[in-house]
Amino acid sequence: TIERVQYDHYKYHPLTEITSWMEQMVKDHPDVVTVVKYGKTYESRDISLLKIGLNTGKEKKAIWMDCGIHAREWIAPAFCQYFVREILQTYKTDAKMEEMMKNVDFYVTPVLNMDGYIYTWENETTRLWRKNRSPGPEDCACYGTDLNRNFDANWGTVGVSFNCCSNTYPGTKPASEPEAKAVTEFVGSRKDIFLCFLTIHSYGQLILVPYGHPNYTAPNYDELMMVGKGAAEAVWKVHGMNYTVGASPDVLYANSGSSRDWARMQGIPLSFTFELRDNGTYGFKLPEDQIQPTCEEAYSGALHIITYAHDK
Ligand code: ING
Ligand code: ZN
């Protein structure tokens, strides 16, 4: 007999375990889950996502979710994995989830910045690394580009530093980095199918809408705010945590080159950044005993947006 140890969703996992978990999802749900490799990191690791949905033979719409674009935000990959488990567990008994699994495919990337994620697992001195691991330009000794400043969305204009040692270094040009290029090419080549684009970060308890640049407002800003506020209310109902909704210049500070803005500029109507717990008490080092409540509330918020996108 085969005895399988249950995957512990309420612990943080190194990349090797997350990769095996992805393969296990395909083995456990071969009719619903596939792994799609869509690029390579700077250090040549395969960037992969789980494509999840019921095969209906019809053309399907899609939902995008990526986690771990910033290396140190460990709660984000934990959430993507929790999200996958939840939808796979609920669709068999929940009629609404079954309907959505028939109409859309979920494209979930648990760890986008794999090189950076591994680096944060190396030792305590590198635990707070944010960027990817590509070397800077020739005249600079530092490593890493901020992947959430590297997308082709008002690239390099606000909320960046061209000092390559900075945590907001946007790279040498839009999508100069293989990780940002992979998302750009995968989503960009099938942008018409995506109803919604969710990119998961920590921390700050925010739901951010496009755009990060103060001079631009999304054409459907009112809709984005309404849906975002609905999501924040859904989050609040689970454990009473407050999430603030808005465009980043209004909520904190302006930024450019984010994947959220890029996705909206590509025509994907519902594009959001989630900043999960907490508000700074533990910050990026969110204790493991908060993984479960954080994931439960964020799932409720994400599902609010996804359901709206599906029903629209
Ligand atoms: N924050 C995001 C970042 O890329 C952001 C999103 C931008 C938040 C601007 C607030 C203002 O900086 C994190 N935590 O990565
Ligand atoms: Zn982040």
mmCIF file with all atom_site columns, N, CA and C and ligand atoms in Angstrom, residues 69-70 73 130 201-202 275, ligand 2:
data_model
loop_
_atom_site.group_PDB
_atom_site.id
_atom_site.type_symbol
_atom_site.label_atom_id
_atom_site.label_alt_id
_atom_site.label_comp_id
_atom_site.label_asym_id
_atom_site.label_entity_id
_atom_site.label_seq_id
_atom_site.pdbx_PDB_ins_code
_atom_site.Cartn_x
_atom_site.Cartn_y
_atom_site.Cartn_z
_atom_site.occupancy
_atom_site.B_iso_or_equiv
_atom_site.pdbx_formal_charge
_atom_site.auth_seq_id
_atom_site.auth_comp_id
_atom_site.auth_asym_id
_atom_site.auth_atom_id
_atom_site.pdbx_PDB_model_num
ATOM   1  N  N  . ILE A 1 69  ? 6.810  36.842 -6.795 1.00 0.00 ? 69  ILE A N  1
ATOM   2  C  CA . ILE A 1 69  ? 7.631  37.655 -7.706 1.00 0.00 ? 69  ILE A CA 1
ATOM   3  C  C  . ILE A 1 69  ? 8.717  38.344 -6.884 1.00 0.00 ? 69  ILE A C  1
ATOM   4  N  N  . HIS A 1 70  ? 8.447  38.580 -5.608 1.00 0.00 ? 70  HIS A N  1
ATOM   5  C  CA . HIS A 1 70  ? 9.457  39.077 -4.670 1.00 0.00 ? 70  HIS A CA 1
ATOM   6  C  C  . HIS A 1 70  ? 9.867  37.947 -3.732 1.00 0.00 ? 70  HIS A C  1
ATOM   7  N  N  . GLU A 1 73  ? 8.843  37.426 0.261  1.00 0.00 ? 73  GLU A N  1
ATOM   8  C  CA . GLU A 1 73  ? 7.432  37.477 0.665  1.00 0.00 ? 73  GLU A CA 1
ATOM   9  C  C  . GLU A 1 73  ? 6.867  36.062 0.733  1.00 0.00 ? 73  GLU A C  1
ATOM   10 N  N  . ARG A 1 130 ? 14.854 40.605 -2.121 1.00 0.00 ? 130 ARG A N  1
ATOM   11 C  CA . ARG A 1 130 ? 13.594 40.902 -2.815 1.00 0.00 ? 130 ARG A CA 1
ATOM   12 C  C  . ARG A 1 130 ? 13.665 40.625 -4.325 1.00 0.00 ? 130 ARG A C  1
ATOM   13 N  N  . HIS A 1 201 ? 1.510  39.571 -3.206 1.00 0.00 ? 201 HIS A N  1
ATOM   14 C  CA . HIS A 1 201 ? 2.683  40.050 -2.470 1.00 0.00 ? 201 HIS A CA 1
ATOM   15 C  C  . HIS A 1 201 ? 2.388  40.058 -0.968 1.00 0.00 ? 201 HIS A C  1
ATOM   16 N  N  . SER A 1 202 ? 3.407  40.440 -0.208 1.00 0.00 ? 202 SER A N  1
ATOM   17 C  CA . SER A 1 202 ? 3.216  40.876 1.168  1.00 0.00 ? 202 SER A CA 1
ATOM   18 C  C  . SER A 1 202 ? 4.256  41.955 1.431  1.00 0.00 ? 202 SER A C  1
ATOM   19 N  N  . GLU A 1 275 ? -1.574 42.654 -1.239 1.00 0.00 ? 275 GLU A N  1
ATOM   20 C  CA . GLU A 1 275 ? -0.510 42.680 -0.231 1.00 0.00 ? 275 GLU A CA 1
ATOM   21 C  C  . GLU A 1 275 ? -1.099 42.002 1.000  1.00 0.00 ? 275 GLU A C  1
HETATM 22 ZN ZN . ZN  B 2 .   ? 6.269  42.423 -3.258 1.00 0.00 ? 2   ZN  B ZN 1
#
